[in-house]
């Protein structure tokens, strides 16, 4: 196999795996609760009625806690703001409310409540058909609150129709690509793909969760939930797409929808609500299985190891950008024996090219003899034409696990590096890193390619790789940029007989 064919093969492998990766990382199909679905039933339902406008005389109560700030409203005893202080985000969309309380048989008459406030709770009181209904918020956990509704035998709906806010305003389309809906009983189920317009979950329920890219709102069913409606909110997709144009292939796939929910129950309802970052250590602390939301799928185990290494480096360097660069150096050192073998193999293939061309010309009409002579030539010069691809294939799992780590881990959200790179979770705003990476790939190829017929491939491949990388987060661009610098140094040293 010629250098040109081998290079084309390597290029095809990279592109093919990237396309497979994009396909596999579409919003997941339901898995894990197939049997339970048959028992508990998920069916399509009419959309939950929209919220009515809030009254002009709306009263609000502000609750301050170390990690959260919650603003409650007497409009349906609802939550008009749920602010996570450590990350400076409000999960409630502007002008909207969550956990609004209508009565099922009187949804047009929102419950405008009186209320009392104590040190750790707020109680709203509604009167319906001469019955007093109490809805109490207890601020009993660091990341949220519990809601208890005492309603006799009245049917209640807690309306989360507004869905979750888009928190990543600098890249809203990417945020919406990661919006998902989960249901947990014995197993965790991602029900996102089943929400065409609206669906109903009926039966046993441990908790359900609405997720954005970096945050999750989890609702535990302590008692009283009979049904949960889930439904799609697509009204802002067009506006988001207009403000999220991107180069490269990174933002081409995946859904761009927000999702809402509504809880239905009869009698007393008791739920616990938590707003948490997608931090595995924090999610696991509650022993509820929240961390399964962020399992990472096939690449999850490798991704966790990578994140552990990066966190350790960050504890020393205090900069995730430098941690990524050191990680690239470690990967290069680990794979140096294989990389060196690849470089030497490329050099040997270049040396045998004249003889190989003679054989191809001489036996062009006899494929069987041509193959025999080529194998004899490779054996004589101790050349394996496929050995150059092996290091690339071995590193692919690490690369894709690193891709997932750098594109979804909250540690890189708004993480500053140097100069113009102020957020490693976003692409390079000036495209310096991907373009520099492409230039170095050209230089590297020109220093290792002697066949003039490969010049077009030398130029074409870096352009394609730049197109792929130009829309990726700058953290991943920084890794590949650093890795290419190290590879260039490695070629220089190896070809001059160093590090034998």
Short mmCIF file of C-alpha atoms in Angstrom, two decimals:
data_model
loop_
_atom_site.label_atom_id
_atom_site.label_comp_id
_atom_site.label_asym_id
_atom_site.label_seq_id
_atom_site.Cartn_x
_atom_site.Cartn_y
_atom_site.Cartn_z
CA UNK A 1 0.00 0.00 0.00
CA UNK A 2 1.41 3.37 -1.01
CA UNK A 3 1.82 6.37 1.29
CA UNK A 4 -0.95 8.10 -0.61
CA UNK A 5 -3.38 5.23 -0.17
CA UNK A 6 -2.40 4.78 3.46
CA UNK A 7 -2.93 8.50 4.15
CA UNK A 8 -6.31 8.40 2.43
CA UNK A 9 -7.24 5.34 4.50
CA UNK A 10 -6.29 7.10 7.74
CA UNK A 11 -8.28 10.14 6.66
CA UNK A 12 -11.29 7.97 5.87
CA UNK A 13 -11.05 6.24 9.25
CA UNK A 14 -11.04 9.61 11.07
CA UNK A 15 -14.02 11.00 9.16
CA UNK A 16 -15.94 7.73 9.43
CA UNK A 17 -15.48 7.51 13.17
CA UNK A 18 -16.48 11.17 13.58
CA UNK A 19 -19.67 10.55 11.63
CA UNK A 20 -20.43 7.43 13.68
CA UNK A 21 -19.77 9.43 16.87
CA UNK A 22 -22.24 12.13 15.74
CA UNK A 23 -24.85 9.46 14.93
CA UNK A 24 -24.42 7.65 18.24
CA UNK A 25 -24.70 10.87 20.23
CA UNK A 26 -28.10 11.88 18.99
CA UNK A 27 -30.73 12.07 21.78
CA UNK A 28 -31.00 8.53 23.05
CA UNK A 29 -33.84 6.12 22.48
CA UNK A 30 -35.67 4.76 25.49
CA UNK A 31 -33.65 2.06 27.18
CA UNK A 32 -33.74 0.15 30.38
CA UNK A 33 -37.44 0.32 31.27
CA UNK A 34 -39.07 -1.49 28.40
CA UNK A 35 -40.88 -3.85 30.72
CA UNK A 36 -41.90 -1.04 33.06
CA UNK A 37 -43.31 1.01 30.20
CA UNK A 38 -45.68 -1.82 29.44
CA UNK A 39 -46.80 -1.84 33.06
CA UNK A 40 -46.88 1.90 33.77
CA UNK A 41 -47.79 3.22 30.31
CA UNK A 42 -46.46 6.19 28.40
CA UNK A 43 -49.10 7.53 26.00
CA UNK A 44 -49.65 10.62 23.92
CA UNK A 45 -51.86 13.25 25.55
CA UNK A 46 -53.20 16.71 24.72
CA UNK A 47 -50.90 19.55 25.66
CA UNK A 48 -51.25 20.93 29.19
CA UNK A 49 -53.12 24.28 29.21
CA UNK A 50 -50.93 27.34 29.11
CA UNK A 51 -50.36 29.53 32.12
CA UNK A 52 -52.60 32.57 32.51
CA UNK A 53 -50.95 36.01 32.79
CA UNK A 54 -49.93 36.90 36.33
CA UNK A 55 -52.14 39.41 38.16
CA UNK A 56 -51.04 43.04 38.33
CA UNK A 57 -51.04 42.88 42.13
CA UNK A 58 -48.68 39.90 42.29
CA UNK A 59 -46.79 39.52 45.58
CA UNK A 60 -43.33 37.96 45.72
CA UNK A 61 -41.26 36.47 48.54
CA UNK A 62 -37.47 36.25 48.21
CA UNK A 63 -35.72 33.36 49.98
CA UNK A 64 -31.94 33.58 50.34
CA UNK A 65 -29.82 30.52 51.11
CA UNK A 66 -26.03 30.04 50.77
CA UNK A 67 -26.26 28.34 47.36
CA UNK A 68 -29.65 29.38 46.03
CA UNK A 69 -32.01 32.33 45.80
CA UNK A 70 -35.69 31.54 45.23
CA UNK A 71 -38.44 34.02 44.46
CA UNK A 72 -41.95 32.76 45.21
CA UNK A 73 -45.16 34.31 43.89
CA UNK A 74 -48.71 34.32 45.22
CA UNK A 75 -49.73 33.59 41.63
CA UNK A 76 -50.53 29.90 42.00
CA UNK A 77 -48.03 29.66 44.87
CA UNK A 78 -45.35 29.40 42.18
CA UNK A 79 -41.59 29.85 41.71
CA UNK A 80 -40.79 32.90 39.57
CA UNK A 81 -37.00 32.66 40.01
CA UNK A 82 -34.69 29.80 41.00
CA UNK A 83 -31.13 31.12 41.01
CA UNK A 84 -28.02 28.99 41.54
CA UNK A 85 -25.50 31.36 43.07
CA UNK A 86 -22.30 29.39 42.41
CA UNK A 87 -22.97 29.41 38.66
CA UNK A 88 -24.97 32.64 38.35
CA UNK A 89 -27.87 31.09 36.45
CA UNK A 90 -31.65 31.29 36.83
CA UNK A 91 -33.38 28.13 35.67
CA UNK A 92 -36.80 29.81 35.32
CA UNK A 93 -37.33 31.46 31.91
CA UNK A 94 -37.79 35.26 32.13
CA UNK A 95 -41.38 36.26 32.90
CA UNK A 96 -42.43 32.65 33.51
CA UNK A 97 -43.12 30.46 36.57
CA UNK A 98 -42.64 26.89 37.71
CA UNK A 99 -44.76 24.77 40.07
CA UNK A 100 -47.90 26.83 39.42
CA UNK A 101 -50.97 25.38 41.20
CA UNK A 102 -54.22 25.17 39.30
CA UNK A 103 -57.05 22.83 40.27
CA UNK A 104 -57.77 20.20 37.64
CA UNK A 105 -61.50 21.04 37.47
CA UNK A 106 -60.92 24.80 37.45
CA UNK A 107 -57.70 25.46 35.52
CA UNK A 108 -58.78 28.90 34.29
CA UNK A 109 -59.09 30.14 37.89
CA UNK A 110 -55.52 30.26 39.11
CA UNK A 111 -55.13 30.08 42.84
CA UNK A 112 -54.17 33.57 44.02
CA UNK A 113 -53.08 32.83 47.53
CA UNK A 114 -52.58 34.38 50.90
CA UNK A 115 -49.36 33.34 52.58
CA UNK A 116 -47.31 33.24 55.74
CA UNK A 117 -43.53 33.17 56.05
CA UNK A 118 -41.40 31.50 58.74
CA UNK A 119 -37.63 31.01 59.05
CA UNK A 120 -37.44 28.00 56.75
CA UNK A 121 -40.81 27.78 55.00
CA UNK A 122 -43.51 29.68 53.12
CA UNK A 123 -47.13 28.50 53.22
CA UNK A 124 -49.72 29.53 50.61
CA UNK A 125 -53.41 29.10 51.35
CA UNK A 126 -56.17 28.73 48.80
CA UNK A 127 -59.90 28.33 49.28
CA UNK A 128 -61.73 26.04 46.89
CA UNK A 129 -65.36 24.95 47.34
CA UNK A 130 -65.19 25.89 51.03
CA UNK A 131 -62.09 23.74 51.52
CA UNK A 132 -58.74 25.15 52.60
CA UNK A 133 -55.74 23.99 50.59
CA UNK A 134 -52.25 24.56 51.94
CA UNK A 135 -49.13 24.53 49.81
CA UNK A 136 -45.91 24.75 51.82
CA UNK A 137 -42.37 25.27 50.58
CA UNK A 138 -39.74 23.96 53.03
CA UNK A 139 -36.17 25.08 52.33
CA UNK A 140 -34.58 21.97 53.71
CA UNK A 141 -31.69 21.22 51.34
CA UNK A 142 -28.73 23.15 49.92
CA UNK A 143 -29.91 22.99 46.32
CA UNK A 144 -33.67 23.35 46.58
CA UNK A 145 -36.78 22.78 48.63
CA UNK A 146 -39.68 20.43 49.27
CA UNK A 147 -43.31 21.16 48.40
CA UNK A 148 -46.17 19.68 50.41
CA UNK A 149 -49.78 20.22 49.36
CA UNK A 150 -52.59 19.30 51.73
CA UNK A 151 -55.76 19.37 49.65
CA UNK A 152 -58.12 16.77 51.07
CA UNK A 153 -59.27 14.81 48.06
CA UNK A 154 -58.98 17.59 45.48
CA UNK A 155 -57.19 16.81 42.21
CA UNK A 156 -54.12 19.04 41.85
CA UNK A 157 -51.76 19.98 39.04
CA UNK A 158 -48.28 21.44 39.59
CA UNK A 159 -47.48 23.11 36.32
CA UNK A 160 -43.90 23.27 34.99
CA UNK A 161 -45.14 24.19 31.55
CA UNK A 162 -42.53 26.92 31.13
CA UNK A 163 -39.71 24.37 31.05
CA UNK A 164 -36.13 25.25 31.92
CA UNK A 165 -34.33 28.40 30.91
CA UNK A 166 -31.50 28.44 28.35
CA UNK A 167 -28.53 29.26 30.58
CA UNK A 168 -25.76 29.27 27.94
CA UNK A 169 -26.78 32.46 26.17
CA UNK A 170 -23.49 32.67 24.22
CA UNK A 171 -24.31 29.35 22.57
CA UNK A 172 -28.05 28.64 23.01
CA UNK A 173 -28.31 26.04 20.24
CA UNK A 174 -25.66 23.84 21.86
CA UNK A 175 -27.42 24.20 25.21
CA UNK A 176 -30.72 23.08 23.66
CA UNK A 177 -29.06 20.10 21.97
CA UNK A 178 -28.53 18.72 25.46
CA UNK A 179 -32.05 19.28 26.84
CA UNK A 180 -33.42 15.90 27.92
CA UNK A 181 -36.14 14.38 30.10
CA UNK A 182 -35.57 11.43 32.44
CA UNK A 183 -37.79 9.15 34.51
CA UNK A 184 -36.42 6.97 37.31
CA UNK A 185 -38.03 4.03 39.04
CA UNK A 186 -36.04 0.80 39.24
CA UNK A 187 -34.04 1.99 36.23
CA UNK A 188 -33.34 5.29 34.54
CA UNK A 189 -35.09 6.02 31.26
CA UNK A 190 -34.46 8.86 28.85
CA UNK A 191 -37.93 9.59 27.45
CA UNK A 192 -36.93 12.55 25.28
CA UNK A 193 -37.30 10.74 21.96
CA UNK A 194 -40.87 9.77 22.85
CA UNK A 195 -42.09 13.32 23.36
CA UNK A 196 -43.51 14.16 19.95
CA UNK A 197 -45.94 16.73 21.29
CA UNK A 198 -47.06 15.57 24.75
CA UNK A 199 -46.80 12.27 26.63
CA UNK A 200 -48.06 10.98 29.93
CA UNK A 201 -46.23 8.79 32.40
CA UNK A 202 -48.58 6.84 34.69
CA UNK A 203 -47.51 4.50 37.47
CA UNK A 204 -44.63 4.04 39.87
CA UNK A 205 -42.17 6.92 39.90
CA UNK A 206 -39.08 7.52 42.02
CA UNK A 207 -38.17 10.85 40.41
CA UNK A 208 -38.13 12.66 37.12
CA UNK A 209 -35.69 15.27 35.85
CA UNK A 210 -35.43 18.00 33.25
CA UNK A 211 -31.87 18.55 32.05
CA UNK A 212 -30.00 21.31 30.22
CA UNK A 213 -26.39 20.97 29.09
CA UNK A 214 -24.89 21.74 32.49
CA UNK A 215 -27.79 21.67 34.97
CA UNK A 216 -30.57 19.36 36.07
CA UNK A 217 -33.85 20.01 37.88
CA UNK A 218 -34.79 16.80 39.72
CA UNK A 219 -38.21 16.23 41.31
CA UNK A 220 -38.50 13.38 43.82
CA UNK A 221 -41.90 11.75 44.26
CA UNK A 222 -42.13 11.40 48.03
CA UNK A 223 -45.89 10.85 47.86
CA UNK A 224 -48.95 11.70 45.85
CA UNK A 225 -47.87 11.88 42.18
CA UNK A 226 -50.27 9.89 39.98
CA UNK A 227 -49.26 11.18 36.57
CA UNK A 228 -46.57 13.31 34.95
CA UNK A 229 -47.16 15.00 31.61
CA UNK A 230 -44.11 15.74 29.46
CA UNK A 231 -44.33 17.90 26.38
CA UNK A 232 -42.20 19.67 23.82
CA UNK A 233 -41.69 23.44 23.69
CA UNK A 234 -40.53 24.42 20.22
CA UNK A 235 -41.64 28.01 20.03
CA UNK A 236 -38.12 29.45 20.36
CA UNK A 237 -36.20 27.03 18.12
CA UNK A 238 -36.20 29.27 15.04
CA UNK A 239 -34.93 32.27 17.00
CA UNK A 240 -32.17 30.19 18.57
CA UNK A 241 -31.05 28.83 15.21
CA UNK A 242 -30.83 32.34 13.77
CA UNK A 243 -28.50 33.43 16.57
CA UNK A 244 -26.38 30.26 16.59
CA UNK A 245 -24.79 29.99 13.16
CA UNK A 246 -21.62 27.96 13.41
CA UNK A 247 -18.87 26.69 11.17
CA UNK A 248 -17.82 23.07 11.22
CA UNK A 249 -19.91 19.97 11.91
CA UNK A 250 -20.23 20.22 15.69
CA UNK A 251 -23.63 21.93 15.86
CA UNK A 252 -25.19 20.29 12.82
CA UNK A 253 -26.83 17.34 14.61
CA UNK A 254 -29.15 16.88 17.53
CA UNK A 255 -32.56 18.21 18.47
CA UNK A 256 -33.10 21.80 19.55
CA UNK A 257 -36.13 21.68 21.82
CA UNK A 258 -37.00 22.63 25.35
CA UNK A 259 -39.32 20.43 27.39
CA UNK A 260 -41.95 21.12 30.02
CA UNK A 261 -43.82 18.98 32.53
CA UNK A 262 -46.88 18.95 34.75
CA UNK A 263 -47.48 16.89 37.88
CA UNK A 264 -50.95 15.53 38.61
CA UNK A 265 -52.08 14.10 41.91
CA UNK A 266 -55.14 13.71 44.11
CA UNK A 267 -55.06 14.44 47.80
CA UNK A 268 -51.77 15.25 49.49
CA UNK A 269 -48.68 15.73 47.32
CA UNK A 270 -45.13 15.66 48.70
CA UNK A 271 -42.14 16.31 46.41
CA UNK A 272 -38.52 17.37 46.80
CA UNK A 273 -37.00 19.68 44.19
CA UNK A 274 -33.26 20.09 43.57
CA UNK A 275 -31.43 22.25 41.07
CA UNK A 276 -27.91 20.89 40.60
CA UNK A 277 -24.94 21.25 38.26
CA UNK A 278 -23.98 18.17 36.26
CA UNK A 279 -21.27 17.28 38.76
CA UNK A 280 -21.04 13.52 39.31
CA UNK A 281 -19.69 13.84 42.84
CA UNK A 282 -22.54 16.12 43.90
CA UNK A 283 -25.21 14.10 42.09
CA UNK A 284 -24.04 10.90 43.79
CA UNK A 285 -24.21 12.42 47.28
CA UNK A 286 -27.98 12.09 47.43
CA UNK A 287 -28.00 8.32 46.78
CA UNK A 288 -30.91 8.71 44.38
CA UNK A 289 -29.17 7.67 41.18
CA UNK A 290 -28.99 11.22 39.80
CA UNK A 291 -25.44 10.54 38.61
CA UNK A 292 -26.82 8.05 36.06
CA UNK A 293 -28.01 11.05 34.05
CA UNK A 294 -24.37 11.97 33.50
CA UNK A 295 -23.02 8.45 32.97
CA UNK A 296 -21.52 9.27 29.58
CA UNK A 297 -22.64 6.07 27.90
CA UNK A 298 -20.01 3.97 26.16
CA UNK A 299 -17.20 6.50 26.66
CA UNK A 300 -18.20 7.30 30.26
CA UNK A 301 -15.57 5.21 32.11
CA UNK A 302 -12.68 6.61 30.05
CA UNK A 303 -14.12 10.11 30.34
CA UNK A 304 -14.21 9.85 34.14
CA UNK A 305 -10.54 8.83 34.23
CA UNK A 306 -9.61 11.74 31.97
CA UNK A 307 -11.62 14.19 34.11
CA UNK A 308 -9.91 12.85 37.25
CA UNK A 309 -6.48 13.49 35.70
CA UNK A 310 -7.47 16.98 34.54
CA UNK A 311 -8.90 17.85 37.96
CA UNK A 312 -5.68 16.70 39.63
CA UNK A 313 -3.63 18.89 37.28
CA UNK A 314 -6.00 21.79 37.86
CA UNK A 315 -5.46 21.47 41.62
CA UNK A 316 -1.77 22.19 40.95
CA UNK A 317 -1.90 24.60 38.00
CA UNK A 318 -5.19 26.40 38.80
CA UNK A 319 -5.88 26.68 35.07
CA UNK A 320 -7.74 24.10 33.01
CA UNK A 321 -6.08 25.32 29.81
CA UNK A 322 -2.63 24.43 31.12
CA UNK A 323 -4.05 21.19 32.51
CA UNK A 324 -5.25 20.26 29.00
CA UNK A 325 -1.82 21.04 27.53
CA UNK A 326 -0.05 18.87 30.14
CA UNK A 327 -2.57 16.11 29.47
CA UNK A 328 -1.70 16.28 25.76
CA UNK A 329 1.98 15.92 26.71
CA UNK A 330 1.20 12.87 28.86
CA UNK A 331 -0.75 11.23 26.04
CA UNK A 332 2.11 11.91 23.64
CA UNK A 333 4.61 10.36 26.06
CA UNK A 334 2.43 7.29 26.65
CA UNK A 335 1.99 6.68 22.94
CA UNK A 336 5.50 7.71 21.92
CA UNK A 337 6.69 4.15 21.23
CA UNK A 338 3.76 3.57 18.86
CA UNK A 339 4.11 7.01 17.29
CA UNK A 340 7.83 6.48 16.76
CA UNK A 341 7.09 3.18 15.08
CA UNK A 342 4.57 4.94 12.83
CA UNK A 343 7.11 7.60 11.84
CA UNK A 344 9.79 5.00 11.10
CA UNK A 345 7.28 2.99 9.11
CA UNK A 346 6.40 6.07 7.06
CA UNK A 347 10.09 6.68 6.41
CA UNK A 348 10.64 3.08 5.30
CA UNK A 349 7.61 3.26 3.02
CA UNK A 350 9.09 6.35 1.39
CA UNK A 351 12.37 4.51 0.84
CA UNK A 352 10.72 1.54 -0.87
CA UNK A 353 8.44 3.69 -3.04
CA UNK A 354 10.78 3.59 -6.11
CA UNK A 355 11.02 -0.22 -5.96
CA UNK A 356 7.29 -0.50 -5.33
CA UNK A 357 6.50 1.59 -8.41
CA UNK A 358 8.76 -0.60 -10.53
CA UNK A 359 6.95 -3.71 -9.36
CA UNK A 360 3.54 -2.13 -9.95
CA UNK A 361 4.54 -1.15 -13.48
CA UNK A 362 6.11 -4.52 -14.25
CA UNK A 363 3.22 -6.67 -13.00
CA UNK A 364 0.29 -4.34 -13.66
CA UNK A 365 -1.40 -7.04 -15.77
CA UNK A 366 -0.85 -9.83 -13.25
CA UNK A 367 -2.54 -8.93 -9.91
CA UNK A 368 -1.61 -12.19 -8.21
CA UNK A 369 2.08 -11.88 -9.04
CA UNK A 370 1.97 -8.18 -8.15
CA UNK A 371 0.66 -9.01 -4.71
CA UNK A 372 3.33 -11.67 -4.18
CA UNK A 373 6.13 -9.33 -5.21
CA UNK A 374 4.81 -6.54 -2.99
CA UNK A 375 4.68 -8.86 0.02
CA UNK A 376 8.22 -10.02 -0.73
CA UNK A 377 9.39 -6.39 -0.95
CA UNK A 378 7.74 -5.51 2.38
CA UNK A 379 9.31 -8.59 3.99
CA UNK A 380 12.75 -7.77 2.62
CA UNK A 381 12.69 -4.21 3.96
CA UNK A 382 10.76 -5.22 7.11
CA UNK A 383 7.91 -2.83 6.34
CA UNK A 384 4.33 -3.24 7.53
CA UNK A 385 2.12 -0.99 5.35
CA UNK A 386 -0.64 -0.94 7.97
CA UNK A 387 1.52 -0.19 10.99
CA UNK A 388 1.17 3.54 10.45
CA UNK A 389 -2.59 3.38 11.10
CA UNK A 390 -2.32 1.42 14.36
CA UNK A 391 -1.35 4.30 16.69
CA UNK A 392 -4.19 6.39 15.27
CA UNK A 393 -6.78 3.67 15.85
CA UNK A 394 -5.55 2.96 19.39
CA UNK A 395 -5.82 6.64 20.33
CA UNK A 396 -9.35 7.08 18.96
CA UNK A 397 -11.17 5.91 22.15
CA UNK A 398 -9.15 8.42 24.19
CA UNK A 399 -9.84 11.17 21.69
CA UNK A 400 -13.61 10.61 21.70
CA UNK A 401 -13.74 10.27 25.48
CA UNK A 402 -11.79 13.52 25.68
CA UNK A 403 -14.23 15.07 23.20
CA UNK A 404 -17.12 14.18 25.49
CA UNK A 405 -15.25 15.38 28.58
CA UNK A 406 -14.36 18.77 27.16
CA UNK A 407 -17.76 19.39 25.55
CA UNK A 408 -20.06 18.41 28.45
CA UNK A 409 -18.14 18.76 31.73
CA UNK A 410 -19.28 21.73 33.79
CA UNK A 411 -15.72 22.30 35.00
CA UNK A 412 -14.91 23.89 31.64
CA UNK A 413 -17.95 26.18 31.62
CA UNK A 414 -16.64 29.76 31.68
CA UNK A 415 -13.15 28.42 32.47
CA UNK A 416 -10.57 31.04 31.49
CA UNK A 417 -7.29 30.14 29.78
CA UNK A 418 -5.21 33.05 28.42
CA UNK A 419 -5.78 36.22 26.45
CA UNK A 420 -8.80 35.83 24.13
CA UNK A 421 -9.73 32.33 25.35
CA UNK A 422 -12.10 33.19 28.20
CA UNK A 423 -14.34 30.11 28.08
CA UNK A 424 -12.91 26.67 27.26
CA UNK A 425 -16.42 25.31 26.63
CA UNK A 426 -16.90 27.67 23.65
CA UNK A 427 -15.12 27.76 20.30
CA UNK A 428 -12.14 30.06 19.73
CA UNK A 429 -13.85 33.36 18.82
CA UNK A 430 -11.04 34.35 16.43
CA UNK A 431 -10.30 30.82 15.09
CA UNK A 432 -6.62 31.17 15.98
CA UNK A 433 -6.26 27.66 17.43
CA UNK A 434 -7.93 25.63 14.63
CA UNK A 435 -6.23 27.61 11.85
CA UNK A 436 -2.83 27.31 13.55
CA UNK A 437 -3.49 23.60 13.95
CA UNK A 438 -4.15 23.33 10.21
CA UNK A 439 -0.96 25.21 9.36
CA UNK A 440 1.09 22.87 11.54
CA UNK A 441 -0.54 19.84 9.90
CA UNK A 442 0.53 21.19 6.51
CA UNK A 443 4.09 21.77 7.74
CA UNK A 444 4.22 18.30 9.28
CA UNK A 445 2.93 16.66 6.10
CA UNK A 446 5.34 18.58 3.87
CA UNK A 447 8.28 17.47 5.99
CA UNK A 448 7.28 13.81 5.79
CA UNK A 449 5.99 13.57 2.19
CA UNK A 450 8.32 13.27 -0.78
CA UNK A 451 5.86 12.11 -3.44
CA UNK A 452 4.73 15.24 -5.37
CA UNK A 453 1.47 13.47 -6.29
CA UNK A 454 0.47 13.66 -2.62
CA UNK A 455 0.72 17.45 -2.43
CA UNK A 456 -3.01 17.88 -3.02
CA UNK A 457 -3.81 15.52 -0.15
CA UNK A 458 -1.31 17.37 2.04
CA UNK A 459 -3.28 20.58 1.56
CA UNK A 460 -6.78 19.07 1.46
CA UNK A 461 -6.67 17.06 4.70
CA UNK A 462 -5.69 19.98 6.97
CA UNK A 463 -8.48 22.09 5.44
CA UNK A 464 -11.02 19.38 6.23
CA UNK A 465 -9.68 18.97 9.76
CA UNK A 466 -9.87 22.73 10.33
CA UNK A 467 -13.48 22.67 9.11
CA UNK A 468 -14.24 19.88 11.59
CA UNK A 469 -12.52 21.58 14.52
CA UNK A 470 -13.48 25.20 13.91
CA UNK A 471 -16.81 24.93 15.73
CA UNK A 472 -15.59 22.71 18.58
CA UNK A 473 -14.96 24.02 22.11
CA UNK A 474 -11.64 25.81 22.48
CA UNK A 475 -10.61 23.27 25.15
CA UNK A 476 -10.59 20.52 22.52
CA UNK A 477 -8.96 22.83 19.99
CA UNK A 478 -6.24 23.58 22.54
CA UNK A 479 -5.63 19.87 23.12
CA UNK A 480 -5.28 19.13 19.39
CA UNK A 481 -3.16 22.24 18.81
CA UNK A 482 -0.77 21.18 21.58
CA UNK A 483 -0.75 17.59 20.36
CA UNK A 484 0.20 18.73 16.84
CA UNK A 485 3.09 20.83 18.17
CA UNK A 486 4.37 17.80 20.08
CA UNK A 487 3.93 15.60 17.01
CA UNK A 488 5.98 18.03 14.92
CA UNK A 489 8.75 17.96 17.53
CA UNK A 490 8.51 14.18 17.66
CA UNK A 491 8.95 13.90 13.88
CA UNK A 492 11.94 16.23 14.00
CA UNK A 493 13.64 14.24 16.78
CA UNK A 494 12.83 10.79 15.43
CA UNK A 495 13.97 11.48 11.87
CA UNK A 496 17.31 12.63 13.20
CA UNK A 497 17.80 9.39 15.08
CA UNK A 498 16.97 10.70 18.53
CA UNK A 499 15.35 8.73 21.35
CA UNK A 500 16.19 5.35 19.85
#
